[in-house]
């Protein structure tokens, strides 16, 4: 337990040290590249804004991620249990995922004018549901047919087969995809906050720092986003250990 906490903390401290060294060696002023030592003052100066804007970004990201989990799981189940649906939906999903999401922000903002919360949640959902749908679909489609045949011969329904065999089998893939989706959801949230500014969220605070040439504030926002992403990531890790801890391999 101590090692699991100490190793990430030490890695973060090493990263911050190398960042500080890079700025010091190149003698960069903070209007060109802020250093970690510049950030505490920025956090303290704008502490109320960080709390307010950070909460706004966080709750929208979490709501978008929850919707992505529900929709992605249902879509993955459809693709996993139906080859026709899989063949029909995969090209559409891949094509949609290949579209740069920054290009969709103006479109969404024009369609839903003034619906800032909805637009942000929608983008967080759109950018994060793909890994979940694909992982669940692949996990279910690779389910050994022998298990299904045996359970069906014993009179088990499709729901029973899903609950007893398919769901546990897909949990490791599901949580692996969810770890990726957590970071993608934050990207979607901040895309809307920056590209289509509405004065809310950490993206708006970053835009304010850019407009005013406040580089320490801009880098402080980036660190705050990274912190929130890490918090959500470890929340997923905790849930994974609760529901799919059996899949972990012991490491020396």
mmCIF file of C-alpha atoms in Angstrom:
data_model
loop_
_atom_site.group_PDB
_atom_site.id
_atom_site.type_symbol
_atom_site.label_atom_id
_atom_site.label_comp_id
_atom_site.label_asym_id
_atom_site.label_seq_id
_atom_site.Cartn_x
_atom_site.Cartn_y
_atom_site.Cartn_z
ATOM 1 C CA UNK A 1 0.000 0.000 0.000
ATOM 2 C CA UNK A 2 2.789 2.398 0.932
ATOM 3 C CA UNK A 3 4.621 1.618 -2.318
ATOM 4 C CA UNK A 4 1.482 2.243 -4.378
ATOM 5 C CA UNK A 5 1.265 5.738 -2.890
ATOM 6 C CA UNK A 6 4.974 6.557 -2.711
ATOM 7 C CA UNK A 7 5.920 5.587 -6.273
ATOM 8 C CA UNK A 8 3.414 7.915 -8.040
ATOM 9 C CA UNK A 9 4.226 10.759 -5.635
ATOM 10 C CA UNK A 10 7.963 10.381 -6.237
ATOM 11 C CA UNK A 11 7.376 10.246 -10.007
ATOM 12 C CA UNK A 12 5.365 13.486 -9.857
ATOM 13 C CA UNK A 13 8.067 15.198 -7.772
ATOM 14 C CA UNK A 14 10.745 14.108 -10.253
ATOM 15 C CA UNK A 15 8.659 15.479 -13.117
ATOM 16 C CA UNK A 16 8.212 18.826 -11.353
ATOM 17 C CA UNK A 17 11.936 18.936 -10.570
ATOM 18 C CA UNK A 18 12.873 18.330 -14.210
ATOM 19 C CA UNK A 19 10.363 20.967 -15.302
ATOM 20 C CA UNK A 20 11.890 23.497 -12.880
ATOM 21 C CA UNK A 21 15.390 22.587 -14.067
ATOM 22 C CA UNK A 22 14.402 23.024 -17.731
ATOM 23 C CA UNK A 23 13.119 26.554 -17.103
ATOM 24 C CA UNK A 24 16.150 27.447 -14.986
ATOM 25 C CA UNK A 25 18.733 26.112 -17.472
ATOM 26 C CA UNK A 26 17.134 27.984 -20.382
ATOM 27 C CA UNK A 27 16.585 31.097 -18.231
ATOM 28 C CA UNK A 28 13.026 31.428 -19.524
ATOM 29 C CA UNK A 29 10.888 34.237 -18.046
ATOM 30 C CA UNK A 30 7.479 33.218 -16.728
ATOM 31 C CA UNK A 31 5.741 34.930 -19.641
ATOM 32 C CA UNK A 32 7.391 32.360 -21.909
ATOM 33 C CA UNK A 33 7.358 29.253 -19.722
ATOM 34 C CA UNK A 34 6.111 29.229 -16.154
ATOM 35 C CA UNK A 35 7.968 26.991 -13.705
ATOM 36 C CA UNK A 36 6.471 24.944 -10.839
ATOM 37 C CA UNK A 37 7.743 27.525 -8.341
ATOM 38 C CA UNK A 38 5.537 30.147 -10.054
ATOM 39 C CA UNK A 39 2.362 28.136 -9.607
ATOM 40 C CA UNK A 40 1.664 28.311 -5.833
ATOM 41 C CA UNK A 41 1.286 32.111 -6.026
ATOM 42 C CA UNK A 42 -1.156 31.746 -8.936
ATOM 43 C CA UNK A 43 -3.170 29.100 -7.091
ATOM 44 C CA UNK A 44 -3.355 31.284 -3.993
ATOM 45 C CA UNK A 45 -4.224 34.470 -5.880
ATOM 46 C CA UNK A 46 -7.089 32.827 -7.756
ATOM 47 C CA UNK A 47 -8.011 30.186 -5.179
ATOM 48 C CA UNK A 48 -11.713 31.030 -5.161
ATOM 49 C CA UNK A 49 -11.879 30.925 -8.956
ATOM 50 C CA UNK A 50 -10.072 27.578 -9.008
ATOM 51 C CA UNK A 51 -12.588 26.100 -6.578
ATOM 52 C CA UNK A 52 -15.565 27.507 -8.468
ATOM 53 C CA UNK A 53 -14.342 26.786 -11.985
ATOM 54 C CA UNK A 54 -12.854 23.425 -11.007
ATOM 55 C CA UNK A 55 -16.193 22.258 -9.619
ATOM 56 C CA UNK A 56 -17.973 23.394 -12.786
ATOM 57 C CA UNK A 57 -15.589 21.429 -14.993
ATOM 58 C CA UNK A 58 -15.682 18.396 -12.705
ATOM 59 C CA UNK A 59 -19.440 17.916 -12.431
ATOM 60 C CA UNK A 60 -19.993 18.372 -16.164
ATOM 61 C CA UNK A 61 -17.227 15.889 -16.913
ATOM 62 C CA UNK A 62 -18.622 13.324 -14.477
ATOM 63 C CA UNK A 63 -22.161 13.656 -15.864
ATOM 64 C CA UNK A 64 -20.893 13.281 -19.438
ATOM 65 C CA UNK A 65 -18.811 10.275 -18.404
ATOM 66 C CA UNK A 66 -21.759 8.593 -16.678
ATOM 67 C CA UNK A 67 -23.906 9.027 -19.795
ATOM 68 C CA UNK A 68 -21.013 7.669 -21.887
ATOM 69 C CA UNK A 69 -20.782 4.599 -19.636
ATOM 70 C CA UNK A 70 -24.503 3.884 -19.953
ATOM 71 C CA UNK A 71 -24.728 4.516 -23.700
ATOM 72 C CA UNK A 72 -21.393 2.863 -24.461
ATOM 73 C CA UNK A 73 -22.298 -0.254 -22.485
ATOM 74 C CA UNK A 74 -25.693 -0.596 -24.172
ATOM 75 C CA UNK A 75 -24.182 -0.049 -27.616
ATOM 76 C CA UNK A 76 -21.397 -2.513 -26.843
ATOM 77 C CA UNK A 77 -23.955 -5.111 -25.768
ATOM 78 C CA UNK A 78 -25.834 -4.693 -29.049
ATOM 79 C CA UNK A 79 -22.633 -5.085 -31.071
ATOM 80 C CA UNK A 80 -21.399 -7.941 -28.912
ATOM 81 C CA UNK A 81 -24.520 -10.067 -29.243
ATOM 82 C CA UNK A 82 -25.340 -9.273 -32.878
ATOM 83 C CA UNK A 83 -22.871 -9.709 -35.728
ATOM 84 C CA UNK A 84 -25.147 -7.744 -38.071
ATOM 85 C CA UNK A 85 -25.224 -4.813 -35.658
ATOM 86 C CA UNK A 86 -21.463 -5.082 -35.202
ATOM 87 C CA UNK A 87 -20.811 -4.974 -38.943
ATOM 88 C CA UNK A 88 -23.213 -2.055 -39.356
ATOM 89 C CA UNK A 89 -22.134 0.078 -36.399
ATOM 90 C CA UNK A 90 -18.356 -0.338 -36.326
ATOM 91 C CA UNK A 91 -17.692 1.709 -39.498
ATOM 92 C CA UNK A 92 -19.994 4.462 -38.234
ATOM 93 C CA UNK A 93 -18.308 4.546 -34.826
ATOM 94 C CA UNK A 94 -14.807 4.553 -36.311
ATOM 95 C CA UNK A 95 -15.725 7.289 -38.782
ATOM 96 C CA UNK A 96 -17.292 9.436 -36.075
ATOM 97 C CA UNK A 97 -14.344 8.940 -33.751
ATOM 98 C CA UNK A 98 -11.946 9.992 -36.539
ATOM 99 C CA UNK A 99 -13.563 13.449 -36.741
ATOM 100 C CA UNK A 100 -11.526 15.999 -34.723
ATOM 101 C CA UNK A 101 -13.833 16.919 -31.881
ATOM 102 C CA UNK A 102 -12.659 20.539 -31.884
ATOM 103 C CA UNK A 103 -14.425 20.913 -35.247
ATOM 104 C CA UNK A 104 -17.693 19.749 -33.680
ATOM 105 C CA UNK A 105 -17.696 22.371 -30.917
ATOM 106 C CA UNK A 106 -18.847 25.270 -33.157
ATOM 107 C CA UNK A 107 -21.479 23.033 -34.732
ATOM 108 C CA UNK A 108 -22.889 21.999 -31.357
ATOM 109 C CA UNK A 109 -22.765 25.582 -30.109
ATOM 110 C CA UNK A 110 -24.777 26.756 -33.120
ATOM 111 C CA UNK A 111 -27.359 23.982 -32.836
ATOM 112 C CA UNK A 112 -27.856 24.434 -29.086
ATOM 113 C CA UNK A 113 -27.315 28.166 -28.703
ATOM 114 C CA UNK A 114 -26.980 29.256 -25.090
ATOM 115 C CA UNK A 115 -27.188 25.699 -23.689
ATOM 116 C CA UNK A 116 -23.716 25.874 -22.182
ATOM 117 C CA UNK A 117 -24.048 23.061 -19.641
ATOM 118 C CA UNK A 118 -25.732 20.777 -22.167
ATOM 119 C CA UNK A 119 -23.098 21.490 -24.836
ATOM 120 C CA UNK A 120 -20.252 20.753 -22.438
ATOM 121 C CA UNK A 121 -21.792 17.522 -21.154
ATOM 122 C CA UNK A 122 -22.627 16.451 -24.714
ATOM 123 C CA UNK A 123 -19.024 16.907 -25.866
ATOM 124 C CA UNK A 124 -17.683 15.051 -22.821
ATOM 125 C CA UNK A 125 -20.028 12.192 -23.701
ATOM 126 C CA UNK A 126 -19.265 12.207 -27.438
ATOM 127 C CA UNK A 127 -15.520 12.035 -26.953
ATOM 128 C CA UNK A 128 -15.499 9.351 -24.249
ATOM 129 C CA UNK A 129 -18.134 6.747 -25.145
ATOM 130 C CA UNK A 130 -16.214 5.166 -28.051
ATOM 131 C CA UNK A 131 -13.609 3.191 -26.013
ATOM 132 C CA UNK A 132 -16.328 1.846 -23.727
ATOM 133 C CA UNK A 133 -18.582 0.703 -26.574
ATOM 134 C CA UNK A 134 -15.710 -0.976 -28.419
ATOM 135 C CA UNK A 135 -14.304 -2.733 -25.343
ATOM 136 C CA UNK A 136 -17.694 -4.106 -24.272
ATOM 137 C CA UNK A 137 -18.519 -5.135 -27.844
ATOM 138 C CA UNK A 138 -15.218 -6.974 -28.299
ATOM 139 C CA UNK A 139 -15.471 -8.600 -24.883
ATOM 140 C CA UNK A 140 -18.944 -9.963 -25.566
ATOM 141 C CA UNK A 141 -18.240 -10.990 -29.165
ATOM 142 C CA UNK A 142 -15.266 -13.113 -28.054
ATOM 143 C CA UNK A 143 -17.281 -14.962 -25.429
ATOM 144 C CA UNK A 144 -16.688 -18.694 -25.807
ATOM 145 C CA UNK A 145 -19.757 -20.212 -27.506
ATOM 146 C CA UNK A 146 -19.384 -23.405 -25.450
ATOM 147 C CA UNK A 147 -20.423 -21.544 -22.282
ATOM 148 C CA UNK A 148 -23.515 -20.134 -23.973
ATOM 149 C CA UNK A 149 -24.478 -23.517 -25.427
ATOM 150 C CA UNK A 150 -24.156 -25.257 -22.055
ATOM 151 C CA UNK A 151 -26.190 -22.619 -20.222
ATOM 152 C CA UNK A 152 -28.851 -22.564 -22.916
ATOM 153 C CA UNK A 153 -29.135 -26.349 -22.737
ATOM 154 C CA UNK A 154 -29.765 -25.921 -19.012
ATOM 155 C CA UNK A 155 -32.564 -23.468 -19.717
ATOM 156 C CA UNK A 156 -30.717 -20.238 -18.937
ATOM 157 C CA UNK A 157 -32.102 -17.060 -20.471
ATOM 158 C CA UNK A 158 -30.019 -14.523 -22.405
ATOM 159 C CA UNK A 159 -30.087 -12.212 -19.394
ATOM 160 C CA UNK A 160 -28.790 -14.987 -17.139
ATOM 161 C CA UNK A 161 -25.992 -15.774 -19.583
ATOM 162 C CA UNK A 162 -25.076 -12.097 -19.692
ATOM 163 C CA UNK A 163 -25.149 -11.701 -15.903
ATOM 164 C CA UNK A 164 -23.312 -14.920 -15.045
ATOM 165 C CA UNK A 165 -20.762 -15.225 -17.860
ATOM 166 C CA UNK A 166 -20.595 -12.252 -20.227
ATOM 167 C CA UNK A 167 -20.616 -9.411 -17.676
ATOM 168 C CA UNK A 168 -17.787 -10.748 -15.469
ATOM 169 C CA UNK A 169 -15.725 -11.541 -18.568
ATOM 170 C CA UNK A 170 -16.002 -8.007 -19.953
ATOM 171 C CA UNK A 171 -15.300 -6.169 -16.679
ATOM 172 C CA UNK A 172 -11.489 -6.022 -17.088
ATOM 173 C CA UNK A 173 -11.834 -4.642 -20.630
ATOM 174 C CA UNK A 174 -14.587 -2.292 -19.474
ATOM 175 C CA UNK A 175 -12.520 -0.748 -16.685
ATOM 176 C CA UNK A 176 -9.482 -0.521 -18.956
ATOM 177 C CA UNK A 177 -11.560 1.495 -21.420
ATOM 178 C CA UNK A 178 -13.064 3.568 -18.613
ATOM 179 C CA UNK A 179 -9.585 4.696 -17.534
ATOM 180 C CA UNK A 180 -9.055 6.042 -21.042
ATOM 181 C CA UNK A 181 -12.520 7.601 -21.189
ATOM 182 C CA UNK A 182 -11.909 9.553 -17.972
ATOM 183 C CA UNK A 183 -9.138 11.595 -19.571
ATOM 184 C CA UNK A 184 -11.040 11.938 -22.851
ATOM 185 C CA UNK A 185 -14.082 13.307 -21.013
ATOM 186 C CA UNK A 186 -11.965 16.089 -19.513
ATOM 187 C CA UNK A 187 -10.648 16.899 -22.985
ATOM 188 C CA UNK A 188 -14.207 17.206 -24.281
ATOM 189 C CA UNK A 189 -15.256 19.442 -21.405
ATOM 190 C CA UNK A 190 -12.360 21.821 -21.856
ATOM 191 C CA UNK A 191 -12.707 21.918 -25.627
ATOM 192 C CA UNK A 192 -16.116 23.529 -25.209
ATOM 193 C CA UNK A 193 -14.931 25.808 -22.400
ATOM 194 C CA UNK A 194 -12.029 27.095 -24.529
ATOM 195 C CA UNK A 195 -13.273 26.973 -28.128
ATOM 196 C CA UNK A 196 -16.788 28.172 -27.254
ATOM 197 C CA UNK A 197 -16.140 30.282 -24.143
ATOM 198 C CA UNK A 198 -19.044 30.925 -21.812
ATOM 199 C CA UNK A 199 -17.155 32.073 -18.711
ATOM 200 C CA UNK A 200 -17.457 28.773 -16.854
ATOM 201 C CA UNK A 201 -15.041 25.999 -15.981
ATOM 202 C CA UNK A 202 -11.282 25.700 -15.912
ATOM 203 C CA UNK A 203 -11.151 26.133 -19.682
ATOM 204 C CA UNK A 204 -12.606 29.626 -19.273
ATOM 205 C CA UNK A 205 -10.009 30.363 -16.588
ATOM 206 C CA UNK A 206 -7.273 29.176 -18.947
ATOM 207 C CA UNK A 207 -8.657 31.424 -21.699
ATOM 208 C CA UNK A 208 -8.648 34.358 -19.282
ATOM 209 C CA UNK A 209 -4.993 33.730 -18.458
ATOM 210 C CA UNK A 210 -4.162 33.546 -22.170
ATOM 211 C CA UNK A 211 -5.998 36.798 -22.909
ATOM 212 C CA UNK A 212 -4.206 38.618 -20.094
ATOM 213 C CA UNK A 213 -0.803 37.044 -20.745
ATOM 214 C CA UNK A 214 -0.816 35.435 -17.297
ATOM 215 C CA UNK A 215 1.314 32.356 -17.986
ATOM 216 C CA UNK A 216 1.531 31.189 -14.349
ATOM 217 C CA UNK A 217 -2.282 31.136 -14.271
ATOM 218 C CA UNK A 218 -2.428 29.176 -17.536
ATOM 219 C CA UNK A 219 0.014 26.546 -16.305
ATOM 220 C CA UNK A 220 -1.745 26.422 -12.937
ATOM 221 C CA UNK A 221 -4.980 25.586 -14.781
ATOM 222 C CA UNK A 222 -3.184 22.784 -16.637
ATOM 223 C CA UNK A 223 -1.944 21.356 -13.338
ATOM 224 C CA UNK A 224 -5.458 21.624 -11.860
ATOM 225 C CA UNK A 225 -6.868 19.719 -14.836
ATOM 226 C CA UNK A 226 -4.199 17.059 -14.447
ATOM 227 C CA UNK A 227 -5.020 16.772 -10.737
ATOM 228 C CA UNK A 228 -8.745 16.303 -11.387
ATOM 229 C CA UNK A 229 -7.954 13.738 -14.063
ATOM 230 C CA UNK A 230 -5.756 11.804 -11.643
ATOM 231 C CA UNK A 231 -8.478 11.890 -8.980
ATOM 232 C CA UNK A 232 -11.076 10.468 -11.379
ATOM 233 C CA UNK A 233 -8.575 7.913 -12.679
ATOM 234 C CA UNK A 234 -7.935 6.543 -9.192
ATOM 235 C CA UNK A 235 -11.673 6.545 -8.506
ATOM 236 C CA UNK A 236 -11.979 4.182 -11.473
ATOM 237 C CA UNK A 237 -9.053 2.115 -10.141
ATOM 238 C CA UNK A 238 -10.876 1.789 -6.813
ATOM 239 C CA UNK A 239 -14.075 0.654 -8.524
ATOM 240 C CA UNK A 240 -12.068 -1.795 -10.618
ATOM 241 C CA UNK A 241 -10.583 -3.391 -7.501
ATOM 242 C CA UNK A 242 -14.036 -3.650 -5.949
ATOM 243 C CA UNK A 243 -15.803 -5.192 -8.942
ATOM 244 C CA UNK A 244 -12.975 -6.811 -10.936
ATOM 245 C CA UNK A 245 -10.199 -7.298 -8.420
ATOM 246 C CA UNK A 246 -10.097 -10.983 -9.281
ATOM 247 C CA UNK A 247 -8.599 -10.114 -12.690
ATOM 248 C CA UNK A 248 -5.478 -8.500 -11.220
ATOM 249 C CA UNK A 249 -2.293 -10.488 -11.502
ATOM 250 C CA UNK A 250 -0.012 -10.506 -8.464
ATOM 251 C CA UNK A 251 3.205 -8.634 -9.119
ATOM 252 C CA UNK A 252 6.515 -9.034 -7.434
#
